[in-house]
Amino acid sequence: MKPLRTPAALVAAELVPLERLAALEAVAARYAVSLTPDVLDIIHSDDPADPIARQFVPDPAELETTPEERADPIGDDAHSPVEGIVHRYPDRVLLKLVHVCPVYCRFCSRREPVGPHRRRSLSRAALARALDYIRARREIWEVILTGGDPLVLSPRRLREVVSALADIAHVKIVRVHTRVPVVAPARITAELIRAIKAPGKATYVVLHANHPRELSSRARAACARIIDAGIPMLSQSVLLRGVNDDPDTLAALMRALVENRIKPYYLHHGDLAPGTSHLRTTIAQGQGLVRSLHGRLSGLCQPAYVLDIPGGHGKSPIGPTYLGRAASADDEDRYEIEDFNGGRHLYPPAPARR
Ligand code: SF4
C-alpha cells in the first residue's frame, strides 16, 4: 500500500467524510499531506478525535493564521550562513539534507519549507559547501542531520554524508533527528543502520514521537534494531492539544519510550507555525502537565520542557520552577523550594541542633 497524499485518498480511506473534501483540498494546496500505511494502521478511524489522526489528517483550521504565527517560527533563516546549514549555537549545527518526509505533521515548525513541492534534497554542490563550512570551524563538535527527515535518503547517500562528517577531526557527534522508526519502520534496515553509524565517532538517533500508540510493535522493533547496533536513542515530543495534553497520555508516552530504551530528551512547546493555533496549549498548561510527571514518574521519564524562542534565539527550558527567594525579610539570604507533593521548605534549613 502506498502513502495517502491527497484529500481524495483520505476520503476513499474513510478517514474524512466526503463533505469535508473541498475544505481539505484548500488546506492541501498550501501544506503537504502524507500518511504512511504504518500511520493508517494505528489510527482509530471510528474516533473523530483520534490523537494520531489529529497529527496527520489536515484540518480546515490550518487555513487560519494568527498574527503571532510566522513562516519561520524558530528563526532558522537568520542563522543559515550557507544553504543546508543552521548555525545557531556555538558547538553544533543543523545539516538539513532533505526537504521531504514520509509523513507531514500538521504542526510542523518547518511546514513552509518542507513538502514534495520543494527540491527533494540538498544538491551535491550545496552539500559540498555545507561540509566545507563545517570543516572550516573547529568549534563545531556536533552535527545534527535533519530536514525534512534524513532517513528518507538511501543508505548509500547517508553513508557518504556520515563518512564525510566522521572524517572531520573536530566533529565528534553525529545526531539524526527522525520520525521514520514510527511512521515507516521497515526503512530501518541493517544497511541503513550501518550507514548512519559514524566510524570512530558517536551517533545518536533522536526519535520524534508524540503519543504512546505511535510505539507500535513494528516501531519498537525498529528502535531495538538501532539500539542493539550500539546507537543510543533519545526522544523529542511536541506538546499538542488533543493529542498528548493530559497527564496520563504524557506519562504513558514517556514510560513507553523508556521501556524501549529511549531516553526522553525534549518536550517542545508548540511553535508558532502558521495555522497551528488549534494544536497549541498554553505554557501554563504545559507547566502543569510537566509538574504532573515530576515525582510521579521515574527520573528517566522526565524530558526538558522547552520553548524555541521566536526569531532564532534558541531553546530555553520553561519550567515549571520549584525554587524562589524566601518571602520573609528575616530569610532574605535563603531560598524557598517546593517538593513534589507541594510542600515548601527553606534552603539552607535552620541550623541543626547539636
Ligand atoms: S516529520 Fe518532522 S520535519 Fe517532517 S513534517 Fe513531521 S515534524 Fe516536520
Short mmCIF file of C-alpha atoms and ligand atoms in Angstrom, two decimals:
data_model
loop_
_atom_site.label_atom_id
_atom_site.label_comp_id
_atom_site.label_asym_id
_atom_site.label_seq_id
_atom_site.Cartn_x
_atom_site.Cartn_y
_atom_site.Cartn_z
CA MET A 1 0.00 0.00 0.00
CA LYS A 2 1.23 3.49 -0.86
CA PRO A 3 1.08 6.59 1.37
CA LEU A 4 -2.11 8.66 1.16
CA ARG A 5 -1.13 12.05 -0.22
CA THR A 6 -4.39 13.73 -1.22
CA PRO A 7 -7.68 14.61 0.49
CA ALA A 8 -9.46 12.42 -2.09
CA ALA A 9 -7.34 9.46 -0.92
CA LEU A 10 -8.24 10.29 2.70
CA VAL A 11 -11.94 10.29 1.78
CA ALA A 12 -11.55 6.97 -0.06
CA ALA A 13 -9.87 5.52 3.06
CA GLU A 14 -12.85 6.78 5.11
CA LEU A 15 -10.62 8.95 7.26
CA VAL A 16 -12.63 12.09 6.43
CA PRO A 17 -16.22 12.48 5.23
CA LEU A 18 -16.89 13.48 1.62
CA GLU A 19 -18.45 16.81 2.67
CA ARG A 20 -15.06 17.99 4.01
CA LEU A 21 -13.26 17.28 0.74
CA ALA A 22 -13.41 20.82 -0.69
CA ALA A 23 -12.17 22.39 2.55
CA LEU A 24 -9.32 19.92 2.81
CA GLU A 25 -8.33 20.48 -0.83
CA ALA A 26 -7.73 24.12 0.15
CA VAL A 27 -5.51 23.04 3.06
CA ALA A 28 -3.59 20.55 0.90
CA ALA A 29 -2.96 23.26 -1.70
CA ARG A 30 -0.99 25.11 0.98
CA TYR A 31 0.56 22.41 3.19
CA ALA A 32 1.77 18.94 2.18
CA VAL A 33 -0.21 15.84 3.16
CA SER A 34 1.09 12.29 3.59
CA LEU A 35 0.09 9.36 5.78
CA THR A 36 2.06 6.13 5.56
CA PRO A 37 0.46 2.66 5.85
CA ASP A 38 2.02 2.31 9.32
CA VAL A 39 0.31 5.50 10.44
CA LEU A 40 -3.01 4.32 8.98
CA ASP A 41 -2.66 1.11 11.00
CA ILE A 42 -2.59 2.98 14.31
CA ILE A 43 -5.44 5.42 13.57
CA HIS A 44 -8.79 4.54 15.12
CA SER A 45 -10.93 5.85 12.27
CA ASP A 46 -14.17 5.46 14.24
CA ASP A 47 -12.90 8.07 16.74
CA PRO A 48 -13.47 11.62 15.42
CA ALA A 49 -10.94 12.92 17.98
CA ASP A 50 -8.30 10.26 17.36
CA PRO A 51 -4.92 11.62 18.58
CA ILE A 52 -2.98 10.00 15.74
CA ALA A 53 -5.31 11.27 13.01
CA ARG A 54 -5.13 14.74 14.58
CA GLN A 55 -1.39 14.81 13.92
CA PHE A 56 -1.54 13.86 10.25
CA VAL A 57 -5.01 14.41 8.75
CA PRO A 58 -5.40 18.01 7.53
CA ASP A 59 -7.90 20.27 9.24
CA PRO A 60 -9.63 23.40 7.82
CA ALA A 61 -8.43 25.24 10.97
CA GLU A 62 -4.97 25.25 9.34
CA LEU A 63 -6.16 27.99 6.99
CA GLU A 64 -6.44 30.39 9.95
CA THR A 65 -3.11 32.06 10.66
CA THR A 66 -2.95 34.10 13.86
CA PRO A 67 -1.00 37.39 13.99
CA GLU A 68 1.85 35.94 16.07
CA GLU A 69 2.39 32.94 13.79
CA ARG A 70 5.13 33.07 11.17
CA ALA A 71 6.54 31.08 8.27
CA ASP A 72 9.91 30.58 10.01
CA PRO A 73 8.79 30.29 13.65
CA ILE A 74 12.11 29.21 15.13
CA GLY A 75 14.22 31.60 13.06
CA ASP A 76 16.29 29.11 11.04
CA ASP A 77 16.83 31.59 8.22
CA ALA A 78 18.56 34.13 10.47
CA HIS A 79 21.25 31.54 11.26
CA SER A 80 21.79 29.95 7.88
CA PRO A 81 25.23 31.05 6.60
CA VAL A 82 25.16 28.58 3.68
CA GLU A 83 22.37 26.51 2.17
CA GLY A 84 21.54 23.49 4.31
CA ILE A 85 23.30 24.72 7.49
CA VAL A 86 21.71 26.32 10.54
CA HIS A 87 24.41 27.51 12.97
CA ARG A 88 22.56 28.87 16.00
CA TYR A 89 24.64 27.57 18.93
CA PRO A 90 28.44 27.69 19.07
CA ASP A 91 29.28 23.97 19.19
CA ARG A 92 26.71 22.45 16.85
CA VAL A 93 24.99 22.89 13.51
CA LEU A 94 21.92 21.50 11.82
CA LEU A 95 22.58 19.95 8.43
CA LYS A 96 19.28 19.89 6.54
CA LEU A 97 19.77 17.17 3.97
CA VAL A 98 16.23 16.83 2.63
CA HIS A 99 13.01 18.78 2.39
CA VAL A 100 10.68 15.79 2.31
CA CYS A 101 9.24 13.40 4.90
CA PRO A 102 7.32 10.12 4.80
CA VAL A 103 4.50 11.92 6.69
CA TYR A 104 3.59 15.58 7.04
CA CYS A 105 2.75 16.56 10.61
CA ARG A 106 0.07 19.23 10.83
CA PHE A 107 2.03 21.18 13.48
CA CYS A 108 5.47 21.06 11.82
CA SER A 109 7.59 24.12 12.59
CA ARG A 110 9.16 23.76 9.12
CA ARG A 111 5.83 23.25 7.33
CA GLU A 112 6.57 26.07 4.87
CA PRO A 113 9.93 24.74 3.57
CA VAL A 114 9.11 21.00 3.68
CA GLY A 115 6.98 19.10 1.21
CA PRO A 116 7.14 17.37 -2.16
CA HIS A 117 6.75 20.71 -3.97
CA ARG A 118 10.30 21.63 -2.86
CA ARG A 119 13.59 20.34 -4.20
CA ARG A 120 13.86 16.88 -2.63
CA SER A 121 17.36 17.11 -1.20
CA LEU A 122 20.43 19.28 -0.98
CA SER A 123 22.28 19.29 -4.30
CA ARG A 124 25.79 17.76 -4.38
CA ALA A 125 27.32 21.23 -4.77
CA ALA A 126 25.33 22.63 -1.83
CA LEU A 127 26.26 19.62 0.31
CA ALA A 128 29.95 20.15 -0.53
CA ARG A 129 29.67 23.81 0.55
CA ALA A 130 27.90 22.79 3.78
CA LEU A 131 30.64 20.25 4.57
CA ASP A 132 33.32 22.87 3.81
CA TYR A 133 31.60 25.21 6.29
CA ILE A 134 31.77 22.52 9.00
CA ARG A 135 35.39 21.62 8.16
CA ALA A 136 36.48 25.23 8.49
CA ARG A 137 35.07 25.71 12.00
CA ARG A 138 36.84 23.77 14.72
CA GLU A 139 34.21 24.77 17.29
CA ILE A 140 31.62 22.52 15.61
CA TRP A 141 31.56 19.44 17.85
CA GLU A 142 28.20 18.04 16.81
CA VAL A 143 26.29 17.84 13.53
CA ILE A 144 22.55 17.21 13.62
CA LEU A 145 21.12 15.64 10.48
CA THR A 146 17.59 16.89 9.98
CA GLY A 147 15.32 18.14 7.25
CA GLY A 148 12.66 17.06 6.42
CA ASP A 149 13.51 13.59 7.59
CA PRO A 150 17.06 12.47 6.73
CA LEU A 151 16.14 8.77 6.92
CA VAL A 152 14.18 9.03 3.66
CA LEU A 153 17.59 9.05 1.97
CA SER A 154 19.14 5.84 0.67
CA PRO A 155 21.73 4.08 2.84
CA ARG A 156 24.32 4.83 0.13
CA ARG A 157 23.69 8.59 0.31
CA LEU A 158 23.56 8.57 4.11
CA ARG A 159 26.84 6.66 4.28
CA GLU A 160 28.52 9.26 2.05
CA VAL A 161 27.41 12.12 4.30
CA VAL A 162 28.13 10.39 7.61
CA SER A 163 31.56 9.20 6.43
CA ALA A 164 32.43 12.73 5.31
CA LEU A 165 31.43 14.04 8.75
CA ALA A 166 33.35 11.28 10.54
CA ASP A 167 36.48 12.32 8.59
CA ILE A 168 36.35 15.80 10.14
CA ALA A 169 38.53 15.56 13.25
CA HIS A 170 36.68 18.13 15.36
CA VAL A 171 33.22 16.61 14.69
CA LYS A 172 32.74 14.09 17.48
CA ILE A 173 28.96 13.56 17.42
CA VAL A 174 26.52 12.85 14.59
CA ARG A 175 22.90 13.16 15.68
CA VAL A 176 19.99 12.06 13.49
CA HIS A 177 16.53 13.57 14.02
CA THR A 178 13.84 11.33 12.61
CA ARG A 179 10.25 10.15 12.70
CA VAL A 180 10.94 7.17 10.39
CA PRO A 181 11.14 4.43 13.09
CA VAL A 182 7.48 5.11 13.99
CA VAL A 183 5.98 6.12 10.63
CA ALA A 184 7.93 3.84 8.26
CA PRO A 185 9.75 1.29 10.46
CA ALA A 186 10.57 -1.07 7.58
CA ARG A 187 13.09 1.54 6.37
CA ILE A 188 15.24 0.80 9.42
CA THR A 189 17.29 -1.94 7.84
CA ALA A 190 20.68 -3.27 8.87
CA GLU A 191 22.16 -1.46 5.85
CA LEU A 192 20.65 1.89 6.87
CA ILE A 193 21.84 1.45 10.46
CA ARG A 194 25.39 0.71 9.27
CA ALA A 195 25.20 3.81 7.09
CA ILE A 196 24.39 6.20 9.94
CA LYS A 197 26.96 4.77 12.36
CA ALA A 198 29.79 7.25 12.12
CA PRO A 199 33.12 5.38 12.13
CA GLY A 200 35.14 6.33 15.21
CA LYS A 201 32.54 8.88 16.35
CA ALA A 202 29.32 8.70 18.38
CA THR A 203 26.00 8.54 16.53
CA TYR A 204 22.78 9.32 18.38
CA VAL A 205 19.26 8.92 17.00
CA VAL A 206 16.55 11.24 18.32
CA LEU A 207 13.06 9.88 17.69
CA HIS A 208 10.11 12.23 17.27
CA ALA A 209 7.02 10.61 18.85
CA ASN A 210 4.02 12.28 20.47
CA HIS A 211 1.60 9.58 21.54
CA PRO A 212 2.16 6.15 23.13
CA ARG A 213 0.25 4.43 20.32
CA GLU A 214 2.98 5.53 17.89
CA LEU A 215 5.24 2.95 19.55
CA SER A 216 3.60 0.06 17.71
CA SER A 217 5.20 -3.37 17.74
CA ARG A 218 6.89 -2.61 14.39
CA ALA A 219 8.15 0.75 15.69
CA ARG A 220 9.51 -0.87 18.85
CA ALA A 221 11.31 -3.49 16.79
CA ALA A 222 12.82 -0.79 14.54
CA CYS A 223 14.10 1.13 17.57
CA ALA A 224 15.50 -2.08 19.07
CA ARG A 225 17.46 -2.71 15.84
CA ILE A 226 19.04 0.74 16.13
CA ILE A 227 19.87 0.42 19.83
CA ASP A 228 21.11 -3.17 19.56
CA ALA A 229 23.54 -1.94 16.90
CA GLY A 230 25.11 0.31 19.54
CA ILE A 231 23.37 3.61 18.71
CA PRO A 232 21.79 5.30 21.75
CA MET A 233 18.32 6.78 21.26
CA LEU A 234 16.68 9.86 22.75
CA SER A 235 13.25 11.26 22.02
CA GLN A 236 11.61 14.57 21.33
CA SER A 237 7.89 15.17 21.58
CA VAL A 238 5.71 18.16 20.84
CA LEU A 239 3.04 19.08 23.35
CA LEU A 240 -0.16 19.09 21.29
CA ARG A 241 -3.72 19.93 22.22
CA GLY A 242 -5.97 16.91 21.75
CA VAL A 243 -3.01 14.57 21.27
CA ASN A 244 -0.96 14.35 24.46
CA ASP A 245 -2.12 17.24 26.65
CA ASP A 246 -3.34 15.12 29.54
CA PRO A 247 -1.21 13.69 32.37
CA ASP A 248 -1.98 10.04 31.71
CA THR A 249 -1.20 10.14 27.98
CA LEU A 250 2.01 12.07 28.54
CA ALA A 251 3.06 9.67 31.31
CA ALA A 252 2.27 6.63 29.15
CA LEU A 253 4.32 8.11 26.29
CA MET A 254 7.36 8.79 28.47
CA ARG A 255 7.18 5.36 30.09
CA ALA A 256 6.78 3.59 26.74
CA LEU A 257 9.87 5.39 25.46
CA VAL A 258 11.97 4.44 28.48
CA GLU A 259 10.70 0.84 28.39
CA ASN A 260 12.09 0.74 24.84
CA ARG A 261 15.47 2.14 25.96
CA ILE A 262 14.77 5.61 24.54
CA LYS A 263 15.57 8.47 26.93
CA PRO A 264 13.01 11.33 26.77
CA TYR A 265 15.02 14.41 25.89
CA TYR A 266 12.79 17.33 24.90
CA LEU A 267 9.11 18.14 25.26
CA HIS A 268 8.64 21.08 22.91
CA HIS A 269 6.04 23.75 23.46
CA GLY A 270 4.22 24.11 20.14
CA ASP A 271 5.97 26.52 17.79
CA LEU A 272 4.18 29.47 16.20
CA ALA A 273 3.98 27.75 12.81
CA PRO A 274 1.23 29.12 10.58
CA GLY A 275 -2.22 27.58 11.00
CA THR A 276 -1.38 25.59 14.15
CA SER A 277 -3.12 27.53 16.95
CA HIS A 278 -5.79 24.80 17.29
CA LEU A 279 -2.99 22.38 18.25
CA ARG A 280 -1.12 24.55 20.76
CA THR A 281 -1.57 24.54 24.53
CA THR A 282 -0.72 27.48 26.77
CA ILE A 283 2.61 27.49 28.58
CA ALA A 284 0.73 27.36 31.91
CA GLN A 285 -0.99 24.15 30.78
CA GLY A 286 2.36 22.74 29.70
CA GLN A 287 3.95 23.54 33.04
CA GLY A 288 1.05 21.86 34.85
CA LEU A 289 1.46 18.74 32.73
CA VAL A 290 5.21 18.59 33.29
CA ARG A 291 4.63 19.08 37.01
CA SER A 292 2.29 16.06 36.88
CA LEU A 293 5.23 13.96 35.65
CA HIS A 294 7.64 15.17 38.32
CA GLY A 295 7.68 12.96 41.39
CA ARG A 296 5.04 10.62 39.95
CA LEU A 297 7.35 9.14 37.29
CA SER A 298 10.94 7.92 37.41
CA GLY A 299 13.61 10.50 36.65
CA LEU A 300 14.33 8.53 33.48
CA CYS A 301 10.90 9.61 32.17
CA GLN A 302 11.45 13.36 32.52
CA PRO A 303 12.04 15.39 29.34
CA ALA A 304 13.06 19.05 29.46
CA TYR A 305 10.07 21.26 28.61
CA VAL A 306 11.47 23.83 26.16
CA LEU A 307 10.42 26.75 24.03
CA ASP A 308 12.19 27.69 20.82
CA ILE A 309 12.23 31.44 21.15
CA PRO A 310 10.78 33.06 18.00
CA GLY A 311 13.34 34.98 15.98
CA GLY A 312 16.05 32.33 16.19
CA HIS A 313 17.17 32.94 19.77
CA GLY A 314 17.36 29.22 20.54
CA LYS A 315 15.69 26.91 23.04
CA SER A 316 15.16 27.69 26.69
CA PRO A 317 13.72 25.48 29.42
CA ILE A 318 10.37 26.88 30.54
CA GLY A 319 9.79 25.24 33.86
CA PRO A 320 7.93 24.61 35.95
CA THR A 321 10.21 26.13 38.57
CA TYR A 322 10.37 24.97 42.16
CA LEU A 323 12.89 27.43 43.57
CA GLY A 324 12.27 31.02 44.65
CA ARG A 325 13.57 33.55 47.14
CA ALA A 326 12.20 33.15 50.66
CA ALA A 327 9.30 35.54 51.25
CA SER A 328 10.22 36.67 54.78
CA ALA A 329 12.68 39.56 55.23
CA ASP A 330 14.32 37.52 58.04
CA ASP A 331 15.22 34.89 55.45
CA GLU A 332 16.38 37.16 52.66
CA ASP A 333 19.52 35.09 52.04
CA ARG A 334 17.59 31.84 51.78
CA TYR A 335 15.59 30.14 49.10
CA GLU A 336 12.19 28.55 49.30
CA ILE A 337 11.96 25.25 47.46
CA GLU A 338 8.83 23.26 46.72
CA ASP A 339 8.85 19.46 46.92
CA PHE A 340 6.94 17.18 44.57
CA ASN A 341 3.99 16.99 46.98
CA GLY A 342 3.63 20.79 47.06
CA GLY A 343 5.36 21.18 50.47
CA ARG A 344 7.57 24.27 50.85
CA HIS A 345 10.97 24.31 52.54
CA LEU A 346 13.64 26.90 53.28
CA TYR A 347 17.14 26.31 51.95
CA PRO A 348 19.54 26.24 53.64
CA PRO A 349 17.40 24.93 56.50
CA ALA A 350 17.64 26.23 60.07
CA PRO A 351 20.94 25.21 61.72
CA ALA A 352 20.80 21.67 63.09
CA ARG A 353 20.64 21.48 66.90
CA ARG A 354 23.74 19.88 68.44
S1 SF4 B 1 8.48 14.50 10.20
FE1 SF4 B 1 9.43 16.29 11.20
S2 SF4 B 1 10.06 17.65 9.50
FE2 SF4 B 1 8.60 16.16 8.67
S3 SF4 B 1 6.59 17.14 8.83
FE3 SF4 B 1 6.83 15.93 10.70
S4 SF4 B 1 7.72 17.39 12.19
FE4 SF4 B 1 8.00 18.28 10.13
#
